[in-house]
Amino acid sequence: MNWAFLQGLLSGVNKYSTAFGRVWLSIVFLFRVMVFVVAAEKVWGDEQKDFKCNTAQPGCHNVCYDHFFPVSHVRLWALQLIFVTCPSLLVVMHVAYRDDRERKHRLKYGENCRRLYKNTGKKRGGLWWTYVLTLVFKIAVDTTFVYLVYHIYEGYDFPSLVKCEQKPCPNKVDCFIARPTEKRIFTIFMVVTSLACILLSIFEIIYLVGKRCRECFTTFHNSRHRMTNTNTLSNGTNLIESNTLKATDKTPDTPAPSYRVAIS
């Protein structure tokens, strides 16, 4: 499989991500995609051919392999990586949509017109919701696949010997798994990295929601403060005007001329 597309996608999303998102991208690309491409595919190889049973009964080998490994680990992880990385494409598409709107707005109203977005890549409005929903989807995908691996293979362990009594096997036969320890290590490693990505996505959602709530609280507090100052200033102005009117309404008391002064 060619993973160059996913590499380009992750690199494009990196500039729109938070610090948690960049760490998540690094873990996905370095510890999941690279390990999967370089090592995991080679460890599994042709696993059905390496699955051996101590019987020559026709069909018993295939039935036992299908019973213990209904889905290949490699194919399951490939689906997981595709589903967990492709939602990031929605963020890139949303930013591209904003850029296109901004370009058309400038063509219509001129270069000096008021901009629709101060920064098309800033997570505000619909882009914020798109980003948060992609995080929720990533958490759901990783959680689902971690559970599927546990449910399908009945745990994350690889025993070297399994007992099979599926038809058309004549009796209970012993089947041997190739490189069980190596497969167990890679399985645990992929599960641990998936759990780490789930925690990072949860922390990123908490960070985004907390930052948004803080901004809303700050905006509300500043608006109330400005309103209080405006009311105080208005009350002071009204008080000054009323005092001025009272002062103008009063007639000055001039003393009557003295009679003696008038006679003299």
PDB file of C-alpha atoms in Angstrom:
ATOM      1  CA  MET A   1       0.000   0.000   0.000  1.00  0.00           C
ATOM      2  CA  ASN A   2       1.201   3.513  -0.849  1.00  0.00           C
ATOM      3  CA  TRP A   3       1.076   5.741   2.236  1.00  0.00           C
ATOM      4  CA  ALA A   4       2.430   8.884   0.518  1.00  0.00           C
ATOM      5  CA  PHE A   5      -1.117  10.292   0.339  1.00  0.00           C
ATOM      6  CA  LEU A   6      -1.554   9.979   4.100  1.00  0.00           C
ATOM      7  CA  GLN A   7       1.847  11.578   4.672  1.00  0.00           C
ATOM      8  CA  GLY A   8       0.892  14.594   2.551  1.00  0.00           C
ATOM      9  CA  LEU A   9      -2.490  14.803   4.258  1.00  0.00           C
ATOM     10  CA  LEU A  10      -0.990  14.765   7.743  1.00  0.00           C
ATOM     11  CA  SER A  11       1.585  17.390   6.768  1.00  0.00           C
ATOM     12  CA  GLY A  12      -1.161  19.668   5.424  1.00  0.00           C
ATOM     13  CA  VAL A  13      -3.295  19.369   8.552  1.00  0.00           C
ATOM     14  CA  ASN A  14      -0.329  20.024  10.851  1.00  0.00           C
ATOM     15  CA  LYS A  15      -0.437  23.818  10.395  1.00  0.00           C
ATOM     16  CA  TYR A  16      -4.102  23.983  11.463  1.00  0.00           C
ATOM     17  CA  SER A  17      -3.630  21.846  14.584  1.00  0.00           C
ATOM     18  CA  THR A  18      -3.006  22.709  18.210  1.00  0.00           C
ATOM     19  CA  ALA A  19       0.003  21.450  20.190  1.00  0.00           C
ATOM     20  CA  PHE A  20      -1.949  18.313  21.132  1.00  0.00           C
ATOM     21  CA  GLY A  21      -2.880  17.813  17.491  1.00  0.00           C
ATOM     22  CA  ARG A  22       0.759  18.048  16.376  1.00  0.00           C
ATOM     23  CA  VAL A  23       1.792  15.441  18.929  1.00  0.00           C
ATOM     24  CA  TRP A  24      -1.080  13.240  17.728  1.00  0.00           C
ATOM     25  CA  LEU A  25       0.078  13.585  14.115  1.00  0.00           C
ATOM     26  CA  SER A  26       3.652  12.708  15.103  1.00  0.00           C
ATOM     27  CA  ILE A  27       2.537   9.568  16.933  1.00  0.00           C
ATOM     28  CA  VAL A  28       0.292   8.485  14.069  1.00  0.00           C
ATOM     29  CA  PHE A  29       2.907   8.997  11.384  1.00  0.00           C
ATOM     30  CA  LEU A  30       6.060   7.865  13.212  1.00  0.00           C
ATOM     31  CA  PHE A  31       4.815   5.194  15.598  1.00  0.00           C
ATOM     32  CA  ARG A  32       1.845   3.801  13.717  1.00  0.00           C
ATOM     33  CA  VAL A  33       2.169   4.337   9.965  1.00  0.00           C
ATOM     34  CA  MET A  34       5.956   3.871   9.817  1.00  0.00           C
ATOM     35  CA  VAL A  35       5.975   0.856  12.131  1.00  0.00           C
ATOM     36  CA  PHE A  36       3.066  -0.647  10.201  1.00  0.00           C
ATOM     37  CA  VAL A  37       4.741  -0.171   6.804  1.00  0.00           C
ATOM     38  CA  VAL A  38       8.297  -1.071   7.797  1.00  0.00           C
ATOM     39  CA  ALA A  39       7.814  -3.893  10.272  1.00  0.00           C
ATOM     40  CA  ALA A  40       4.266  -5.130  10.842  1.00  0.00           C
ATOM     41  CA  GLU A  41       3.533  -6.172   7.254  1.00  0.00           C
ATOM     42  CA  LYS A  42       6.765  -8.177   7.124  1.00  0.00           C
ATOM     43  CA  VAL A  43       6.162  -9.839  10.494  1.00  0.00           C
ATOM     44  CA  TRP A  44       2.770 -11.186   9.432  1.00  0.00           C
ATOM     45  CA  GLY A  45       3.626 -11.921   5.806  1.00  0.00           C
ATOM     46  CA  ASP A  46       1.720 -14.945   4.464  1.00  0.00           C
ATOM     47  CA  GLU A  47       0.328 -15.897   7.847  1.00  0.00           C
ATOM     48  CA  GLN A  48      -2.065 -18.539   6.532  1.00  0.00           C
ATOM     49  CA  LYS A  49       0.837 -20.418   4.959  1.00  0.00           C
ATOM     50  CA  ASP A  50       2.765 -20.269   8.245  1.00  0.00           C
ATOM     51  CA  PHE A  51      -0.216 -21.564  10.225  1.00  0.00           C
ATOM     52  CA  LYS A  52       0.441 -25.292  10.719  1.00  0.00           C
ATOM     53  CA  CYS A  53      -1.896 -28.027  12.024  1.00  0.00           C
ATOM     54  CA  ASN A  54      -0.867 -31.617  12.834  1.00  0.00           C
ATOM     55  CA  THR A  55      -3.402 -33.219  10.502  1.00  0.00           C
ATOM     56  CA  ALA A  56      -3.633 -33.970   6.812  1.00  0.00           C
ATOM     57  CA  GLN A  57      -7.422 -33.772   6.688  1.00  0.00           C
ATOM     58  CA  PRO A  58      -8.393 -31.649   3.629  1.00  0.00           C
ATOM     59  CA  GLY A  59      -9.970 -28.352   4.633  1.00  0.00           C
ATOM     60  CA  CYS A  60      -9.122 -28.631   8.328  1.00  0.00           C
ATOM     61  CA  HIS A  61      -6.207 -26.223   8.053  1.00  0.00           C
ATOM     62  CA  ASN A  62      -8.279 -23.538   6.306  1.00  0.00           C
ATOM     63  CA  VAL A  63     -11.234 -23.893   8.685  1.00  0.00           C
ATOM     64  CA  CYS A  64      -9.054 -23.644  11.777  1.00  0.00           C
ATOM     65  CA  TYR A  65      -7.210 -20.607  10.449  1.00  0.00           C
ATOM     66  CA  ASP A  66     -10.496 -18.863   9.626  1.00  0.00           C
ATOM     67  CA  HIS A  67     -11.797 -19.662  13.105  1.00  0.00           C
ATOM     68  CA  PHE A  68      -8.843 -18.150  14.969  1.00  0.00           C
ATOM     69  CA  PHE A  69      -8.061 -15.331  12.514  1.00  0.00           C
ATOM     70  CA  PRO A  70     -11.293 -14.222  10.793  1.00  0.00           C
ATOM     71  CA  VAL A  71      -9.654 -10.905   9.847  1.00  0.00           C
ATOM     72  CA  SER A  72      -5.961 -10.286   9.382  1.00  0.00           C
ATOM     73  CA  HIS A  73      -4.348  -7.961  11.902  1.00  0.00           C
ATOM     74  CA  VAL A  74      -2.533  -6.138   9.107  1.00  0.00           C
ATOM     75  CA  ARG A  75      -5.710  -5.440   7.127  1.00  0.00           C
ATOM     76  CA  LEU A  76      -7.562  -4.389  10.267  1.00  0.00           C
ATOM     77  CA  TRP A  77      -4.819  -1.915  11.176  1.00  0.00           C
ATOM     78  CA  ALA A  78      -4.724  -0.617   7.598  1.00  0.00           C
ATOM     79  CA  LEU A  79      -8.449   0.143   7.795  1.00  0.00           C
ATOM     80  CA  GLN A  80      -7.970   1.762  11.193  1.00  0.00           C
ATOM     81  CA  LEU A  81      -5.198   4.062   9.946  1.00  0.00           C
ATOM     82  CA  ILE A  82      -7.234   5.074   6.892  1.00  0.00           C
ATOM     83  CA  PHE A  83     -10.376   5.813   8.899  1.00  0.00           C
ATOM     84  CA  VAL A  84      -8.509   7.692  11.641  1.00  0.00           C
ATOM     85  CA  THR A  85      -6.497   9.954   9.310  1.00  0.00           C
ATOM     86  CA  CYS A  86      -9.010  10.763   6.563  1.00  0.00           C
ATOM     87  CA  PRO A  87     -11.292  12.930   8.788  1.00  0.00           C
ATOM     88  CA  SER A  88      -8.428  15.431   8.922  1.00  0.00           C
ATOM     89  CA  LEU A  89      -9.139  16.028   5.237  1.00  0.00           C
ATOM     90  CA  LEU A  90     -12.389  17.747   6.297  1.00  0.00           C
ATOM     91  CA  VAL A  91     -10.407  20.458   8.094  1.00  0.00           C
ATOM     92  CA  VAL A  92      -8.263  21.088   5.012  1.00  0.00           C
ATOM     93  CA  MET A  93     -11.361  21.186   2.798  1.00  0.00           C
ATOM     94  CA  HIS A  94     -13.102  23.623   5.162  1.00  0.00           C
ATOM     95  CA  VAL A  95     -10.088  25.958   5.102  1.00  0.00           C
ATOM     96  CA  ALA A  96      -9.964  25.696   1.302  1.00  0.00           C
ATOM     97  CA  TYR A  97     -13.672  26.603   1.189  1.00  0.00           C
ATOM     98  CA  ARG A  98     -12.990  29.680   3.319  1.00  0.00           C
ATOM     99  CA  ASP A  99     -10.091  30.709   1.075  1.00  0.00           C
ATOM    100  CA  ASP A 100     -12.315  30.365  -1.985  1.00  0.00           C
ATOM    101  CA  ARG A 101     -15.064  32.491  -0.379  1.00  0.00           C
ATOM    102  CA  GLU A 102     -12.521  35.136   0.557  1.00  0.00           C
ATOM    103  CA  ARG A 103     -11.117  35.184  -2.980  1.00  0.00           C
ATOM    104  CA  LYS A 104     -14.559  35.552  -4.577  1.00  0.00           C
ATOM    105  CA  HIS A 105     -15.499  38.278  -2.083  1.00  0.00           C
ATOM    106  CA  ARG A 106     -12.412  40.290  -3.011  1.00  0.00           C
ATOM    107  CA  LEU A 107     -13.046  39.852  -6.719  1.00  0.00           C
ATOM    108  CA  LYS A 108     -16.595  41.145  -6.276  1.00  0.00           C
ATOM    109  CA  TYR A 109     -15.989  44.074  -3.916  1.00  0.00           C
ATOM    110  CA  GLY A 110     -12.331  44.913  -4.532  1.00  0.00           C
ATOM    111  CA  GLU A 111      -9.095  44.344  -2.649  1.00  0.00           C
ATOM    112  CA  ASN A 112      -9.784  47.078  -0.088  1.00  0.00           C
ATOM    113  CA  CYS A 113     -13.152  45.658   1.014  1.00  0.00           C
ATOM    114  CA  ARG A 114     -13.814  44.306   4.465  1.00  0.00           C
ATOM    115  CA  ARG A 115     -12.539  40.731   4.832  1.00  0.00           C
ATOM    116  CA  LEU A 116     -14.914  37.884   5.609  1.00  0.00           C
ATOM    117  CA  TYR A 117     -12.319  36.121   7.778  1.00  0.00           C
ATOM    118  CA  LYS A 118      -9.400  37.670   9.623  1.00  0.00           C
ATOM    119  CA  ASN A 119      -7.602  34.350   9.318  1.00  0.00           C
ATOM    120  CA  THR A 120      -9.127  31.541   7.246  1.00  0.00           C
ATOM    121  CA  GLY A 121      -7.189  28.914   9.202  1.00  0.00           C
ATOM    122  CA  LYS A 122      -8.248  30.164  12.629  1.00  0.00           C
ATOM    123  CA  LYS A 123     -10.617  27.833  14.417  1.00  0.00           C
ATOM    124  CA  ARG A 124     -13.705  30.005  14.776  1.00  0.00           C
ATOM    125  CA  GLY A 125     -17.335  29.404  13.888  1.00  0.00           C
ATOM    126  CA  GLY A 126     -17.940  26.448  11.600  1.00  0.00           C
ATOM    127  CA  LEU A 127     -14.247  25.487  11.403  1.00  0.00           C
ATOM    128  CA  TRP A 128     -14.162  25.069  15.188  1.00  0.00           C
ATOM    129  CA  TRP A 129     -17.075  22.656  15.042  1.00  0.00           C
ATOM    130  CA  THR A 130     -15.525  20.788  12.098  1.00  0.00           C
ATOM    131  CA  TYR A 131     -12.274  20.377  14.010  1.00  0.00           C
ATOM    132  CA  VAL A 132     -13.991  19.173  17.195  1.00  0.00           C
ATOM    133  CA  LEU A 133     -16.193  16.713  15.291  1.00  0.00           C
ATOM    134  CA  THR A 134     -13.142  15.226  13.560  1.00  0.00           C
ATOM    135  CA  LEU A 135     -11.582  14.689  16.992  1.00  0.00           C
ATOM    136  CA  VAL A 136     -14.730  12.943  18.222  1.00  0.00           C
ATOM    137  CA  PHE A 137     -14.723  10.747  15.113  1.00  0.00           C
ATOM    138  CA  LYS A 138     -11.049   9.837  15.630  1.00  0.00           C
ATOM    139  CA  ILE A 139     -11.737   8.838  19.228  1.00  0.00           C
ATOM    140  CA  ALA A 140     -14.686   6.697  18.111  1.00  0.00           C
ATOM    141  CA  VAL A 141     -12.640   4.986  15.367  1.00  0.00           C
ATOM    142  CA  ASP A 142      -9.655   4.174  17.586  1.00  0.00           C
ATOM    143  CA  THR A 143     -11.888   2.962  20.414  1.00  0.00           C
ATOM    144  CA  THR A 144     -13.885   0.764  18.034  1.00  0.00           C
ATOM    145  CA  PHE A 145     -10.834  -0.877  16.502  1.00  0.00           C
ATOM    146  CA  VAL A 146      -9.151  -1.455  19.865  1.00  0.00           C
ATOM    147  CA  TYR A 147     -12.327  -3.215  20.995  1.00  0.00           C
ATOM    148  CA  LEU A 148     -12.573  -5.181  17.723  1.00  0.00           C
ATOM    149  CA  VAL A 149      -9.036  -6.518  18.099  1.00  0.00           C
ATOM    150  CA  TYR A 150      -9.833  -7.643  21.639  1.00  0.00           C
ATOM    151  CA  HIS A 151     -13.226  -9.105  20.701  1.00  0.00           C
ATOM    152  CA  ILE A 152     -12.233 -10.895  17.487  1.00  0.00           C
ATOM    153  CA  TYR A 153      -9.005 -12.442  18.767  1.00  0.00           C
ATOM    154  CA  GLU A 154     -10.206 -12.850  22.374  1.00  0.00           C
ATOM    155  CA  GLY A 155      -7.479 -10.650  23.787  1.00  0.00           C
ATOM    156  CA  TYR A 156      -4.140  -9.295  22.707  1.00  0.00           C
ATOM    157  CA  ASP A 157      -2.143 -12.467  23.364  1.00  0.00           C
ATOM    158  CA  PHE A 158      -0.734 -14.865  20.765  1.00  0.00           C
ATOM    159  CA  PRO A 159      -0.382 -18.403  22.101  1.00  0.00           C
ATOM    160  CA  SER A 160       2.098 -20.585  20.277  1.00  0.00           C
ATOM    161  CA  LEU A 161      -0.349 -23.518  20.342  1.00  0.00           C
ATOM    162  CA  VAL A 162      -4.128 -23.485  19.799  1.00  0.00           C
ATOM    163  CA  LYS A 163      -6.612 -26.341  19.892  1.00  0.00           C
ATOM    164  CA  CYS A 164      -9.029 -26.683  16.989  1.00  0.00           C
ATOM    165  CA  GLU A 165     -12.010 -29.008  16.718  1.00  0.00           C
ATOM    166  CA  GLN A 166     -13.914 -27.390  13.852  1.00  0.00           C
ATOM    167  CA  LYS A 167     -15.417 -29.533  11.125  1.00  0.00           C
ATOM    168  CA  PRO A 168     -14.123 -31.231   8.951  1.00  0.00           C
ATOM    169  CA  CYS A 169     -11.270 -31.907  11.392  1.00  0.00           C
ATOM    170  CA  PRO A 170     -11.506 -35.548  12.550  1.00  0.00           C
ATOM    171  CA  ASN A 171     -10.804 -34.657  16.194  1.00  0.00           C
ATOM    172  CA  LYS A 172      -9.213 -31.966  18.316  1.00  0.00           C
ATOM    173  CA  VAL A 173      -6.030 -31.013  16.478  1.00  0.00           C
ATOM    174  CA  ASP A 174      -3.064 -28.883  17.490  1.00  0.00           C
ATOM    175  CA  CYS A 175      -2.303 -25.810  15.388  1.00  0.00           C
ATOM    176  CA  PHE A 176       0.816 -23.683  15.644  1.00  0.00           C
ATOM    177  CA  ILE A 177       1.118 -19.934  15.019  1.00  0.00           C
ATOM    178  CA  ALA A 178       4.302 -18.626  13.434  1.00  0.00           C
ATOM    179  CA  ARG A 179       6.301 -16.010  15.418  1.00  0.00           C
ATOM    180  CA  PRO A 180       3.733 -15.620  18.238  1.00  0.00           C
ATOM    181  CA  THR A 181       5.996 -13.531  20.515  1.00  0.00           C
ATOM    182  CA  GLU A 182       6.851 -11.053  17.761  1.00  0.00           C
ATOM    183  CA  LYS A 183       3.190 -10.709  16.787  1.00  0.00           C
ATOM    184  CA  ARG A 184       2.202 -10.226  20.427  1.00  0.00           C
ATOM    185  CA  ILE A 185       4.708  -7.385  20.816  1.00  0.00           C
ATOM    186  CA  PHE A 186       3.505  -5.592  17.708  1.00  0.00           C
ATOM    187  CA  THR A 187      -0.139  -6.046  18.682  1.00  0.00           C
ATOM    188  CA  ILE A 188       0.416  -4.561  22.144  1.00  0.00           C
ATOM    189  CA  PHE A 189       2.457  -1.738  20.611  1.00  0.00           C
ATOM    190  CA  MET A 190      -0.310  -0.814  18.160  1.00  0.00           C
ATOM    191  CA  VAL A 191      -2.944  -0.970  20.898  1.00  0.00           C
ATOM    192  CA  VAL A 192      -0.886   1.239  23.243  1.00  0.00           C
ATOM    193  CA  THR A 193      -0.290   3.848  20.519  1.00  0.00           C
ATOM    194  CA  SER A 194      -4.014   3.818  19.731  1.00  0.00           C
ATOM    195  CA  LEU A 195      -4.831   4.458  23.396  1.00  0.00           C
ATOM    196  CA  ALA A 196      -2.260   7.273  23.485  1.00  0.00           C
ATOM    197  CA  CYS A 197      -3.933   8.879  20.456  1.00  0.00           C
ATOM    198  CA  ILE A 198      -7.333   8.554  22.141  1.00  0.00           C
ATOM    199  CA  LEU A 199      -6.031  10.357  25.258  1.00  0.00           C
ATOM    200  CA  LEU A 200      -4.430  13.103  23.175  1.00  0.00           C
ATOM    201  CA  SER A 201      -7.671  13.667  21.276  1.00  0.00           C
ATOM    202  CA  ILE A 202      -9.613  13.866  24.548  1.00  0.00           C
ATOM    203  CA  PHE A 203      -7.110  16.377  25.954  1.00  0.00           C
ATOM    204  CA  GLU A 204      -7.346  18.422  22.758  1.00  0.00           C
ATOM    205  CA  ILE A 205     -11.149  18.565  22.985  1.00  0.00           C
ATOM    206  CA  ILE A 206     -10.912  19.673  26.626  1.00  0.00           C
ATOM    207  CA  TYR A 207      -8.358  22.308  25.637  1.00  0.00           C
ATOM    208  CA  LEU A 208     -10.481  23.654  22.774  1.00  0.00           C
ATOM    209  CA  VAL A 209     -13.698  23.734  24.805  1.00  0.00           C
ATOM    210  CA  GLY A 210     -11.943  25.320  27.794  1.00  0.00           C
ATOM    211  CA  LYS A 211     -10.295  27.950  25.605  1.00  0.00           C
ATOM    212  CA  ARG A 212     -13.614  28.727  23.933  1.00  0.00           C
ATOM    213  CA  CYS A 213     -15.422  29.042  27.273  1.00  0.00           C
ATOM    214  CA  ARG A 214     -12.678  31.318  28.595  1.00  0.00           C
ATOM    215  CA  GLU A 215     -12.945  33.565  25.532  1.00  0.00           C
ATOM    216  CA  CYS A 216     -16.730  33.746  25.867  1.00  0.00           C
ATOM    217  CA  PHE A 217     -16.439  34.558  29.586  1.00  0.00           C
ATOM    218  CA  THR A 218     -13.802  37.221  28.893  1.00  0.00           C
ATOM    219  CA  THR A 219     -15.952  38.792  26.164  1.00  0.00           C
ATOM    220  CA  PHE A 220     -19.009  38.777  28.429  1.00  0.00           C
ATOM    221  CA  HIS A 221     -17.048  40.251  31.332  1.00  0.00           C
ATOM    222  CA  ASN A 222     -15.572  43.013  29.140  1.00  0.00           C
ATOM    223  CA  SER A 223     -18.974  43.869  27.683  1.00  0.00           C
ATOM    224  CA  ARG A 224     -20.489  44.117  31.180  1.00  0.00           C
ATOM    225  CA  HIS A 225     -17.554  46.243  32.328  1.00  0.00           C
ATOM    226  CA  ARG A 226     -17.967  48.601  29.370  1.00  0.00           C
ATOM    227  CA  MET A 227     -21.721  48.773  29.976  1.00  0.00           C
ATOM    228  CA  THR A 228     -21.146  49.599  33.661  1.00  0.00           C
ATOM    229  CA  ASN A 229     -18.663  52.331  32.781  1.00  0.00           C
ATOM    230  CA  THR A 230     -21.061  53.723  30.197  1.00  0.00           C
ATOM    231  CA  ASN A 231     -23.921  53.815  32.723  1.00  0.00           C
ATOM    232  CA  THR A 232     -21.690  55.454  35.341  1.00  0.00           C
ATOM    233  CA  LEU A 233     -20.534  58.063  32.878  1.00  0.00           C
ATOM    234  CA  SER A 234     -24.116  58.694  31.752  1.00  0.00           C
ATOM    235  CA  ASN A 235     -25.312  59.082  35.362  1.00  0.00           C
ATOM    236  CA  GLY A 236     -22.470  61.501  36.088  1.00  0.00           C
ATOM    237  CA  THR A 237     -23.290  63.547  33.009  1.00  0.00           C
ATOM    238  CA  ASN A 238     -26.974  63.692  33.944  1.00  0.00           C
ATOM    239  CA  LEU A 239     -26.088  64.772  37.492  1.00  0.00           C
ATOM    240  CA  ILE A 240     -23.863  67.569  36.198  1.00  0.00           C
ATOM    241  CA  GLU A 241     -26.561  68.745  33.793  1.00  0.00           C
ATOM    242  CA  SER A 242     -29.208  68.766  36.542  1.00  0.00           C
ATOM    243  CA  ASN A 243     -26.932  70.766  38.874  1.00  0.00           C
ATOM    244  CA  THR A 244     -26.277  73.234  36.081  1.00  0.00           C
ATOM    245  CA  LEU A 245     -29.978  73.687  35.441  1.00  0.00           C
ATOM    246  CA  LYS A 246     -30.628  74.274  39.146  1.00  0.00           C
ATOM    247  CA  ALA A 247     -27.904  76.867  39.261  1.00  0.00           C
ATOM    248  CA  THR A 248     -29.308  78.756  36.266  1.00  0.00           C
ATOM    249  CA  ASP A 249     -32.834  78.698  37.667  1.00  0.00           C
ATOM    250  CA  LYS A 250     -31.809  80.547  40.848  1.00  0.00           C
ATOM    251  CA  THR A 251     -32.133  84.396  40.605  1.00  0.00           C
ATOM    252  CA  PRO A 252     -29.317  86.314  42.278  1.00  0.00           C
ATOM    253  CA  ASP A 253     -30.314  88.213  45.458  1.00  0.00           C
ATOM    254  CA  THR A 254     -29.191  91.852  45.014  1.00  0.00           C
ATOM    255  CA  PRO A 255     -29.357  93.986  48.183  1.00  0.00           C
ATOM    256  CA  ALA A 256     -31.720  97.028  48.217  1.00  0.00           C
ATOM    257  CA  PRO A 257     -29.992 100.407  48.072  1.00  0.00           C
ATOM    258  CA  SER A 258     -29.585 102.066  51.412  1.00  0.00           C
ATOM    259  CA  TYR A 259     -31.995 104.933  52.155  1.00  0.00           C
ATOM    260  CA  ARG A 260     -29.358 107.090  53.715  1.00  0.00           C
ATOM    261  CA  VAL A 261     -27.139 106.710  50.710  1.00  0.00           C
ATOM    262  CA  ALA A 262     -30.031 107.704  48.453  1.00  0.00           C
ATOM    263  CA  ILE A 263     -30.840 110.842  50.565  1.00  0.00           C
ATOM    264  CA  SER A 264     -27.287 111.996  50.642  1.00  0.00           C
TER     265      SER A 264
END
